[in-house]
CSV table of C-alpha atoms in Angstrom, one decimal:
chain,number,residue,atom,x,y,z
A,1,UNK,CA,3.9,-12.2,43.8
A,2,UNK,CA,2.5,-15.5,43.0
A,3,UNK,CA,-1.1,-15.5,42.7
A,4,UNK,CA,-4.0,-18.6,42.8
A,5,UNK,CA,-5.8,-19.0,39.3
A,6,UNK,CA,-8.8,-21.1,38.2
A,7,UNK,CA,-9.2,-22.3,34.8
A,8,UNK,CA,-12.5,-23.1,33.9
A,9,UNK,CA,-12.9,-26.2,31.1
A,10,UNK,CA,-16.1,-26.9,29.8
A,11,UNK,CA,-17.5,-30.3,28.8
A,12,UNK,CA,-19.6,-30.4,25.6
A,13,UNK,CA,-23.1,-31.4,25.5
A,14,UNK,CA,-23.6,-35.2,25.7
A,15,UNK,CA,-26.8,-36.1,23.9
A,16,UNK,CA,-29.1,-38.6,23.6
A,17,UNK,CA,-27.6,-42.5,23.0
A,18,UNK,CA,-27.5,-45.6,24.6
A,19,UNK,CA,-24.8,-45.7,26.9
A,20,UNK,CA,-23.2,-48.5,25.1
A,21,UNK,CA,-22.9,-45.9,22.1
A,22,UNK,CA,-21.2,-43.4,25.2
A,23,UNK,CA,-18.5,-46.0,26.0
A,24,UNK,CA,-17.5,-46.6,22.0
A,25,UNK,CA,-17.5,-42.8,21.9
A,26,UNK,CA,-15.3,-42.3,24.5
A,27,UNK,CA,-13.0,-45.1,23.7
A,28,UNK,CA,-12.8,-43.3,19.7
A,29,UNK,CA,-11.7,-39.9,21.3
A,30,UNK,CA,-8.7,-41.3,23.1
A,31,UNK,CA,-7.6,-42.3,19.7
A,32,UNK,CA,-8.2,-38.9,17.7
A,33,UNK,CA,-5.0,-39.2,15.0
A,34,UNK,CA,-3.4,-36.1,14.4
A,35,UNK,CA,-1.1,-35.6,11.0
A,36,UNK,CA,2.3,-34.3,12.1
A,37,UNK,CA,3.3,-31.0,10.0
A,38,UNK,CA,7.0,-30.2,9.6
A,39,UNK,CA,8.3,-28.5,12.0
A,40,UNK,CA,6.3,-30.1,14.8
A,41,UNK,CA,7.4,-31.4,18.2
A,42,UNK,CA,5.7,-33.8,21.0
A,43,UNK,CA,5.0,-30.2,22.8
A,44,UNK,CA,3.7,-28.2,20.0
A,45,UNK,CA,1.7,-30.6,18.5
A,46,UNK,CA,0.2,-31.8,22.1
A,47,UNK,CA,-0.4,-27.8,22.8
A,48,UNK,CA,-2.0,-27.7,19.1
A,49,UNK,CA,-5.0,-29.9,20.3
A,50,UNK,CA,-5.5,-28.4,23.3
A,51,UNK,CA,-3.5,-30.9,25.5
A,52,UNK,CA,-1.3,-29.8,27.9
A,53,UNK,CA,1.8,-31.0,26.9
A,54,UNK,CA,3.7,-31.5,30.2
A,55,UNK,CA,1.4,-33.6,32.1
A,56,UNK,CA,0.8,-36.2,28.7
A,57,UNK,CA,4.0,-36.1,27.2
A,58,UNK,CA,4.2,-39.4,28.0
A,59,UNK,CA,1.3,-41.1,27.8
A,60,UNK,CA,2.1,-39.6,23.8
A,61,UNK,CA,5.5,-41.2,23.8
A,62,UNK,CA,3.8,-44.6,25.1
A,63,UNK,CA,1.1,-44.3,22.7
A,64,UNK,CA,3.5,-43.6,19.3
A,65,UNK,CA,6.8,-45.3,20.4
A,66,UNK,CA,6.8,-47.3,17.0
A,67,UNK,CA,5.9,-44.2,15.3
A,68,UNK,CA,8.9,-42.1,16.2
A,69,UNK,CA,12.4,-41.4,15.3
A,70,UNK,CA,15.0,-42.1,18.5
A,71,UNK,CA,11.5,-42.5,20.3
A,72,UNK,CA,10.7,-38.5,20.9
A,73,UNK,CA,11.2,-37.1,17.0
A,74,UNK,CA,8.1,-36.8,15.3
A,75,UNK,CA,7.9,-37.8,10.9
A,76,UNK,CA,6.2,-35.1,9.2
A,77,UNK,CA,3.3,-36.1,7.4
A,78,UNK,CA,2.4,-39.6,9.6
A,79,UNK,CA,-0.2,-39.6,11.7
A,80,UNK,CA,0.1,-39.8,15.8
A,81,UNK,CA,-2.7,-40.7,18.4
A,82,UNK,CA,-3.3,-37.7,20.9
A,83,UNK,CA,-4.3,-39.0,24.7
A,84,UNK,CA,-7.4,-37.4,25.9
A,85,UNK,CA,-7.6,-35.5,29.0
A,86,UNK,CA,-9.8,-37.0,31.9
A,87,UNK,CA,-13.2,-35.4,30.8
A,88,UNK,CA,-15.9,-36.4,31.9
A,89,UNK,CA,-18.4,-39.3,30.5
A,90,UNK,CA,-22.3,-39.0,31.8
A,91,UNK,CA,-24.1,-42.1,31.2
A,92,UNK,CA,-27.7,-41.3,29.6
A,93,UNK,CA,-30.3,-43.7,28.9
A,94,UNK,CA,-33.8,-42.4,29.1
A,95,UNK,CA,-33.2,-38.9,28.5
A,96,UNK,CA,-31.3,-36.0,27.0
A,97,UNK,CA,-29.0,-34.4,29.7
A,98,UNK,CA,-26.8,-31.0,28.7
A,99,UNK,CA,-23.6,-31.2,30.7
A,100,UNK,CA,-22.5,-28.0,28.4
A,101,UNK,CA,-23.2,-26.1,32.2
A,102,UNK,CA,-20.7,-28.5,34.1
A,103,UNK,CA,-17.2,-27.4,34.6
A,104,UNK,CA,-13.9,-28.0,36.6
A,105,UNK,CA,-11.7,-25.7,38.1
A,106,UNK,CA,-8.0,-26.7,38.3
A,107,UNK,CA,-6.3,-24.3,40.6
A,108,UNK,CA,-2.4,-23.3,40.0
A,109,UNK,CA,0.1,-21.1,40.6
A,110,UNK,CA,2.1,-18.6,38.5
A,111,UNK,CA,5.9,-18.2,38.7
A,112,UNK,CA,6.7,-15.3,36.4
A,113,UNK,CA,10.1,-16.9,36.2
A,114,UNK,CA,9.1,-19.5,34.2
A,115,UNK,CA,8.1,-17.0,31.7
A,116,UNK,CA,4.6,-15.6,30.3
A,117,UNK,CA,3.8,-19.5,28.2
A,118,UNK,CA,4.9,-21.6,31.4
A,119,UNK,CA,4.1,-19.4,34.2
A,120,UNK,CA,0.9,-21.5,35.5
A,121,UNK,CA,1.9,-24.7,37.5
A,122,UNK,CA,-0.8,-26.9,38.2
A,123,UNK,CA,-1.0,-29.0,40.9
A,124,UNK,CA,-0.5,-32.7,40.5
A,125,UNK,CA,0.0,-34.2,43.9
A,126,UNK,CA,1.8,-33.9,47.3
A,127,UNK,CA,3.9,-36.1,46.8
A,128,UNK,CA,6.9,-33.6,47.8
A,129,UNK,CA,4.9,-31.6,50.3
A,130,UNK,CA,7.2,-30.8,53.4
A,131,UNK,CA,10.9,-31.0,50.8
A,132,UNK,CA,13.3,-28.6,50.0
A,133,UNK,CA,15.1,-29.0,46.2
A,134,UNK,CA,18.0,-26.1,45.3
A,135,UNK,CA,18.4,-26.0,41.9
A,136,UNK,CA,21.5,-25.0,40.5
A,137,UNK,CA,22.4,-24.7,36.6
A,138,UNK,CA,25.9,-24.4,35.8
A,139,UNK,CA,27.9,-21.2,34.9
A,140,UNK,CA,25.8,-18.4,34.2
A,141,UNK,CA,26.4,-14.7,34.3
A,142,UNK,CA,29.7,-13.5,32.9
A,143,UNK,CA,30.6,-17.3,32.3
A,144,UNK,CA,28.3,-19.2,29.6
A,145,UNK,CA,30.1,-22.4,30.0
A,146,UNK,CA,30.5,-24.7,27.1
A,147,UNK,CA,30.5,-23.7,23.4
A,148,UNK,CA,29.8,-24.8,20.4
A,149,UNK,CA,29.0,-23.8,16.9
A,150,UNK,CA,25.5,-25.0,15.6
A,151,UNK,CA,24.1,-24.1,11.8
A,152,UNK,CA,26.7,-21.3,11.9
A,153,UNK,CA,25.5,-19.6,15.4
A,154,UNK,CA,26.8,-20.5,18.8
A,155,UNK,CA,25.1,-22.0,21.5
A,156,UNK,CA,26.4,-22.0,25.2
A,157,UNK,CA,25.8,-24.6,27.8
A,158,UNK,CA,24.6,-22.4,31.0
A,159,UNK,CA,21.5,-21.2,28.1
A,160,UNK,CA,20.7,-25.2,28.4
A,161,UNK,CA,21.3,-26.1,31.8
A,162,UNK,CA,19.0,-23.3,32.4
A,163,UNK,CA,16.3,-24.5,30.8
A,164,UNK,CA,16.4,-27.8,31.6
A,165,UNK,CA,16.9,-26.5,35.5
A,166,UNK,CA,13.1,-24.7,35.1
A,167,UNK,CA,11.4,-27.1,33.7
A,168,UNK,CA,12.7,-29.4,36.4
A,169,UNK,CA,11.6,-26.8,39.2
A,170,UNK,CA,8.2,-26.5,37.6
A,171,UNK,CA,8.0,-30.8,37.7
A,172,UNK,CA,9.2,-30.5,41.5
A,173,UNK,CA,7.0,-27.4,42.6
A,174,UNK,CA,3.8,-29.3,40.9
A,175,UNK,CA,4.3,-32.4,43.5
A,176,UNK,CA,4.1,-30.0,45.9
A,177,UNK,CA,8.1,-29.2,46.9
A,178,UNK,CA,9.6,-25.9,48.0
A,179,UNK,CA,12.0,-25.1,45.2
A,180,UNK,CA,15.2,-22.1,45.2
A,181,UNK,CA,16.1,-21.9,41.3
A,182,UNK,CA,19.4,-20.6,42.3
A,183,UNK,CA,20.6,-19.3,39.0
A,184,UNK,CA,18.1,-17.2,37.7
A,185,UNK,CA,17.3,-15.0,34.6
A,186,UNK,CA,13.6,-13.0,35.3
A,187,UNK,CA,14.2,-12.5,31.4
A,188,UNK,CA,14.3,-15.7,29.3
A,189,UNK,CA,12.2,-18.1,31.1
A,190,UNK,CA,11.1,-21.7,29.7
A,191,UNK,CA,11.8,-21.7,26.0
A,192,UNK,CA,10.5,-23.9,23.1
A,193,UNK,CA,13.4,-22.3,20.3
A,194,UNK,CA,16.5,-24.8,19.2
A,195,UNK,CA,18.8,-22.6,19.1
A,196,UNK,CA,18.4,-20.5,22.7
A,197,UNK,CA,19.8,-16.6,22.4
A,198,UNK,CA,22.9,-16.1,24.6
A,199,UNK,CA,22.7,-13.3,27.1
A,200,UNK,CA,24.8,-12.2,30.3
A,201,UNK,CA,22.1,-11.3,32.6
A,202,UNK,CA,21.8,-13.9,34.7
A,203,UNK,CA,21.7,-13.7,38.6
A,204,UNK,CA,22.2,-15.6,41.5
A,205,UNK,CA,19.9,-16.0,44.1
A,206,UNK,CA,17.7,-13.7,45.2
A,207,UNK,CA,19.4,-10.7,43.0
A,208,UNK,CA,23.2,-11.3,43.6
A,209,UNK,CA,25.6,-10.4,40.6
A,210,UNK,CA,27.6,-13.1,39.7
A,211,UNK,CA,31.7,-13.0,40.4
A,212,UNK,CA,33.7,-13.3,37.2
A,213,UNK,CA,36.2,-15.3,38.8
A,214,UNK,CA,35.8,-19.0,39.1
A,215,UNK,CA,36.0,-20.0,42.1
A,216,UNK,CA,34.4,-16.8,43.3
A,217,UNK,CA,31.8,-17.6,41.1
A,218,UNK,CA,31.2,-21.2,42.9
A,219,UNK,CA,31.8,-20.3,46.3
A,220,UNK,CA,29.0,-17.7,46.1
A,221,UNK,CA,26.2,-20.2,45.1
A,222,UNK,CA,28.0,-22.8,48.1
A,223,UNK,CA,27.4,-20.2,50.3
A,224,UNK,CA,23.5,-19.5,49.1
A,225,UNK,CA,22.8,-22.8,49.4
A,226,UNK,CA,24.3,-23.4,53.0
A,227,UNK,CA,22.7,-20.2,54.4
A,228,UNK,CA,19.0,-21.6,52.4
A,229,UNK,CA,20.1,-25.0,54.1
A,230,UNK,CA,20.8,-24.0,57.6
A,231,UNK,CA,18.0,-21.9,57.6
A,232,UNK,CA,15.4,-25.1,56.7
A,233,UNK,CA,17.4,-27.3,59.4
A,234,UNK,CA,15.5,-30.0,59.8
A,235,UNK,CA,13.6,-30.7,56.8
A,236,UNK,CA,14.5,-32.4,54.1
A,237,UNK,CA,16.3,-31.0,51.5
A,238,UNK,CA,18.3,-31.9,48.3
A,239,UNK,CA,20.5,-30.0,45.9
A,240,UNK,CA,20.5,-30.6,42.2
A,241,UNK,CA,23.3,-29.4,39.8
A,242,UNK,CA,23.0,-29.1,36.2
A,243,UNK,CA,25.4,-28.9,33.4
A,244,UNK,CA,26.5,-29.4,30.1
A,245,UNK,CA,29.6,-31.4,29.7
A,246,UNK,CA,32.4,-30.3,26.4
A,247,UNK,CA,34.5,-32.9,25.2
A,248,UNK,CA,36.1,-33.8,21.5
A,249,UNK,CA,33.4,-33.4,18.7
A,250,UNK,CA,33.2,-37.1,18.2
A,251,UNK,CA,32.5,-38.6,21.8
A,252,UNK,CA,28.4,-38.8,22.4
A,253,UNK,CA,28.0,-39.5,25.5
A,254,UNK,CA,24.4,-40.6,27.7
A,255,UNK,CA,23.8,-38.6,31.1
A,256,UNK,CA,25.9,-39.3,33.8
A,257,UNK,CA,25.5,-38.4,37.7
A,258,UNK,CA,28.1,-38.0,40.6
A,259,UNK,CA,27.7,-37.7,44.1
A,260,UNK,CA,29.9,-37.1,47.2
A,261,UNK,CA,31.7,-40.7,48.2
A,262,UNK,CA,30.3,-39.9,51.8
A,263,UNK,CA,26.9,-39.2,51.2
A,264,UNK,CA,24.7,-42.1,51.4
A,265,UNK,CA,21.8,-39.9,50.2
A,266,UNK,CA,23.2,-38.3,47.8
A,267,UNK,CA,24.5,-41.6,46.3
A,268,UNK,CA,20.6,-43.0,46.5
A,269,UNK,CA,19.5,-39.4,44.9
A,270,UNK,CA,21.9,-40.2,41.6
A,271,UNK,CA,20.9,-43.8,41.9
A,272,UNK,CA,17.5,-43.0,41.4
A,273,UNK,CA,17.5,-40.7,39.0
A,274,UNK,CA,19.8,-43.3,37.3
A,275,UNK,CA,17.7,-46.0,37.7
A,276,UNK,CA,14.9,-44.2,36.0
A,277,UNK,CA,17.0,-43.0,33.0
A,278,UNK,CA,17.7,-46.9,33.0
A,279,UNK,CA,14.3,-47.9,32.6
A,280,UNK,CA,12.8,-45.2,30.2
A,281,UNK,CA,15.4,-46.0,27.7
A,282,UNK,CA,14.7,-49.3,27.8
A,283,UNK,CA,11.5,-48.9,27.3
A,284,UNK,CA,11.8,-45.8,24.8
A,285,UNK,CA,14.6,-47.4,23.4
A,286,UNK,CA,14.8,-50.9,23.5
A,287,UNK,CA,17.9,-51.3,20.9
A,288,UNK,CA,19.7,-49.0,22.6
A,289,UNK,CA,22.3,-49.4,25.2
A,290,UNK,CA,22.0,-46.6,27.9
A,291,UNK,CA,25.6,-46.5,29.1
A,292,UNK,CA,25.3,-43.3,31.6
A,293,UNK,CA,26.5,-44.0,35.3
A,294,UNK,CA,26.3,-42.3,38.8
A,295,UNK,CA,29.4,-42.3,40.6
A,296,UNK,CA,31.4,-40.1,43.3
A,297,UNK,CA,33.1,-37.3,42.3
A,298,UNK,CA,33.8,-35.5,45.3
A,299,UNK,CA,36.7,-33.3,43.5
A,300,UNK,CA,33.7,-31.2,42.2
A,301,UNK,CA,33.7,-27.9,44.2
A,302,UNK,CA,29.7,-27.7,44.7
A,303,UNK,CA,30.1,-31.6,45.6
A,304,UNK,CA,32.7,-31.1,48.0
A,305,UNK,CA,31.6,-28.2,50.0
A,306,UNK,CA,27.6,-28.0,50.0
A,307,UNK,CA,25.9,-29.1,52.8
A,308,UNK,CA,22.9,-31.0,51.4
A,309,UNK,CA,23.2,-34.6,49.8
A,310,UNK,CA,23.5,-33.8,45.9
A,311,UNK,CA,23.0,-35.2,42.5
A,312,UNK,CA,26.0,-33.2,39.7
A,313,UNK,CA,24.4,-34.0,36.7
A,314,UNK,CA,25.9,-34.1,33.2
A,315,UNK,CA,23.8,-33.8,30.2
A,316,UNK,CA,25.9,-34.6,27.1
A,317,UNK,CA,28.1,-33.4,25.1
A,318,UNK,CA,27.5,-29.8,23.7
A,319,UNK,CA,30.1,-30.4,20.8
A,320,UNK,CA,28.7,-34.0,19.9
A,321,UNK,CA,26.0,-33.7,16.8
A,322,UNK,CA,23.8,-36.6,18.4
A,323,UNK,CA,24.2,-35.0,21.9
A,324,UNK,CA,23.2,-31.4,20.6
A,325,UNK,CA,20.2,-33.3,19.5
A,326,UNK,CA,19.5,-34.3,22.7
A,327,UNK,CA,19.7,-30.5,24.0
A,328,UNK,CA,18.8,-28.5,21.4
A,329,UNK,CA,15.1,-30.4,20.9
A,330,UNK,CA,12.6,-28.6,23.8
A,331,UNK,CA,10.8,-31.9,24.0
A,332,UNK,CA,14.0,-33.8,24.2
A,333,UNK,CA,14.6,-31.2,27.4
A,334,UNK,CA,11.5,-31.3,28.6
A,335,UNK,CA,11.9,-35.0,28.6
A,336,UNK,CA,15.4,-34.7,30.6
A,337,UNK,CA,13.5,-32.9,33.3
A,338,UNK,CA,10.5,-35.3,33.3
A,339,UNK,CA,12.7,-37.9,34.3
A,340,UNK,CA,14.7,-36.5,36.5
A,341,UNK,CA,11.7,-35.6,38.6
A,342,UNK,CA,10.6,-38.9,38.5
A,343,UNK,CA,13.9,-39.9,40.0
A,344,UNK,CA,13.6,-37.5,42.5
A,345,UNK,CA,10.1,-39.2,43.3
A,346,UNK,CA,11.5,-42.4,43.3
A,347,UNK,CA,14.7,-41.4,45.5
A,348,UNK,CA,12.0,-39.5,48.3
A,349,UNK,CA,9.2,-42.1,48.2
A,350,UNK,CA,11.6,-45.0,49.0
C-alpha cells in the first residue's frame, strides 16, 4: 500500500548581519564547490551533499557543462559547483532571529517498486493530473533481450529498459499522472550499479507470468494495455515502449522513436520527445550532431495492435562501446528518463 510521508528539513540559525551581508551569503552557498572523487557520478555526488539528485540534476549539468566529459561524466579530482535547494533567507536587521525552529514538510508518496533508495516520490506539480502513461520495457521474463559482453560479464537489454522505464514512471507520477509499469520486477527496483545483475523474475502486470513464446509474450502485454485502456475510456492516455536496440559492434547510434503512420498523437508524442532530445544535446553538446529521428513503424507488433497513441523508443546500441556508455552510466539513465518526461510534458501541454 502506498502511504503519505512528511520530511521535515530544518533551516539553520540565521544570525545577526546586515541584510546586505544575508544576500552575499546566500549568493556564496549556491556556489559551494565540491572536489569530484573517483568513482563519482552527477547522482552520487549530488546525494553526497544532501541534494536530491533527481530534481537538480540539471540545474548541475547547466552549472558544470564546461567542466564535464560528453557533458554528464564527471573528472576525478576537479572541482564542481552544487545548486542549493530553495531554503529559505530571513532578512534581519535590528535583531538576532533563530529560524533553527522553522521547517517545511514536503509530502510524497512511496512506491515500493521503485525500490527501498527511490521509493519516495515527491510531488512537483500537476502538470499531468487527470493522464494515464502505460509503461512498457521490452522483453522481460524468460526473454532478456539484447546481449552483450561488458568487462567480461554480460549485460542484457530488458535489465536496462527496465530501469530506465522506472525512473521515467517516477518523473511522470511526480507531475501528478496515473502510471501502469507494465513490466514489473517487485525485486530489483531503481539501481545506481553499471553493470545491472540479470534475473528471470520479471512479471507482467498486475502478477501475470510471462509466455516464453514471442508473440505470446507481446500479445499478453497488447492485451493488458487494451483492457487498462478501455477501462479509462475517456481520459487521456498514452503508451510508452522501451527498448534496447542490437546491431554490429561498430554502429553507435543516438535514440530513435517510431510511431503508428495513423496516429496523429502518437506521431506529436515521438515528436516531442524528439524535439526535446534535439534541444538538450544542443545545449549539452553543442559539437555534437544528434542524428536520432521519430518515424512510423507500424510493423512493430505493440505499434500495430495497441489501442492508445504510442512512442517505441530505442535507446542505443547494447553492443556499441560509446552506446553502453550511454546505458550502463545511472546518471546517463536517469538523464534518458528526464528527458523523456519532459517530452511527454511538452507533447500534453501543447
Amino acid at each position: 500500500m502506498n502511504r503519505f510521508l512528511s520530511i521535515t528539513l530544518f533551516y539553520r540559525p540565521l544570525f545577526l548581519i546586515p541584510f546586505m551581508m544575508v544576500n552575499m551569503m546566500a549568493a556564496q552557498d549556491t556556489l559551494t564547490t565540491v572536489v569530484a572523487k573517483k568513482g563519482d557520478g552527477i547522482l552520487s555526488l549530488l546525494r553526497k551533499q544532501g541534494v536530491d539528485p533527481y530534481d537538480h540534476y540539471d540545474d548541475f549539468i547547466a552549472m558544470n557543462v564546461d567542466n564535464l566529459r560528453d557533458s554528464v561524466h564527471l573528472y576525478a579530482g576537479r572541482k564542481y559547483l552544487i545548486p542549493t535547494p530553495g531554503a529559505e533567507v530571513v532578512e534581519v536587521v535590528e535583531e538576532l532571529e533563530d529560524t533553527s525552529k522553522k521547517v517545511k514538510k514536503v509530502e510524497g508518496t512511496e512506491y515500493a517498486i521503485f525500490g527501498k533508495k527511490h521509493s519516495l516520490v515527491v510531488n512537483k506539480s500537476n502538470r499531468l493530473n487527470n493522464t494515464v502513461y502505460y509503461l512498457v520495457s521490452g522483453h522481460g521474463g524468460p526473454d532478456p533481450g539484447a546481449m552483450a559482453n561488458y568487462g567480461g560479464k554480460m549485460i542484457a537489454e530488458d535489465e536496462y529498459a527496465y530501469d530506465i522505464t522506472l525512473r521515467l514512471a517516477k518523473e511522470l507520477i511526480s507531475h501528478g499522472a496515473m502510471v501502469y509499469i507494465i513490466i514489473r520486477d517487485e525485486n530489483d527496483g531503481i539501481r545506481d550499479e553499471r553493470v545491472l545483475e540479470i534475473d528471470r523474475d520479471e512479471v507482467a502486470y498486475p502478477n501475470k507470468i510471462i509466455p516464453l513464446n514471442q508473440l505470446n509474450r507481446l500479445k499478453q502485454r497488447v492485451d493488458i494495455v487494451n483492457n487498462l485502456y478501455k477501462e479509462h475510456k475517456g481520459k487521456y492516455q498514452r503508451l510508452i515502449v522501451t527498448h534496447v536496440d542490437s546491431r554490429s559492434i561498430g554502429q553507435n547510434i543516438d535514440v530513435f522513436f517510431y510511431h503508428h503512420e495513423k496516429s496523429k498523437n502518437g506521431r506529436k508524442l515521438s515528436e516531442s520527445i524528439h524535439t526535446t532530445f534535439q534541444k538538450k544535446y544542443e545545449k549539452f553538446q553543442p559539437n555534437r550532431v544528434y542524428s536520432g529521428t521519430f518515424e512510423d513503424r507500424s510493423s512493430l507488433y505493440m505499434v500495430k495492435k495497441t489501442h492508445p497513441a504510442m512512442t517505441f523508443i530505442e535507446i542505443g546500441n547494447i553492443r556499441n562501446k560509446k552506446d553502453q556508455r550511454r546505458i550502463l552510466d545511472p546518471d546517463n539513465r536517469q538523464a534518458l528518463a528526464k528527458w523523456i518526461s519532459e517530452g511527454v510534458l511538452l507533447d500534453y501541454e501543447k
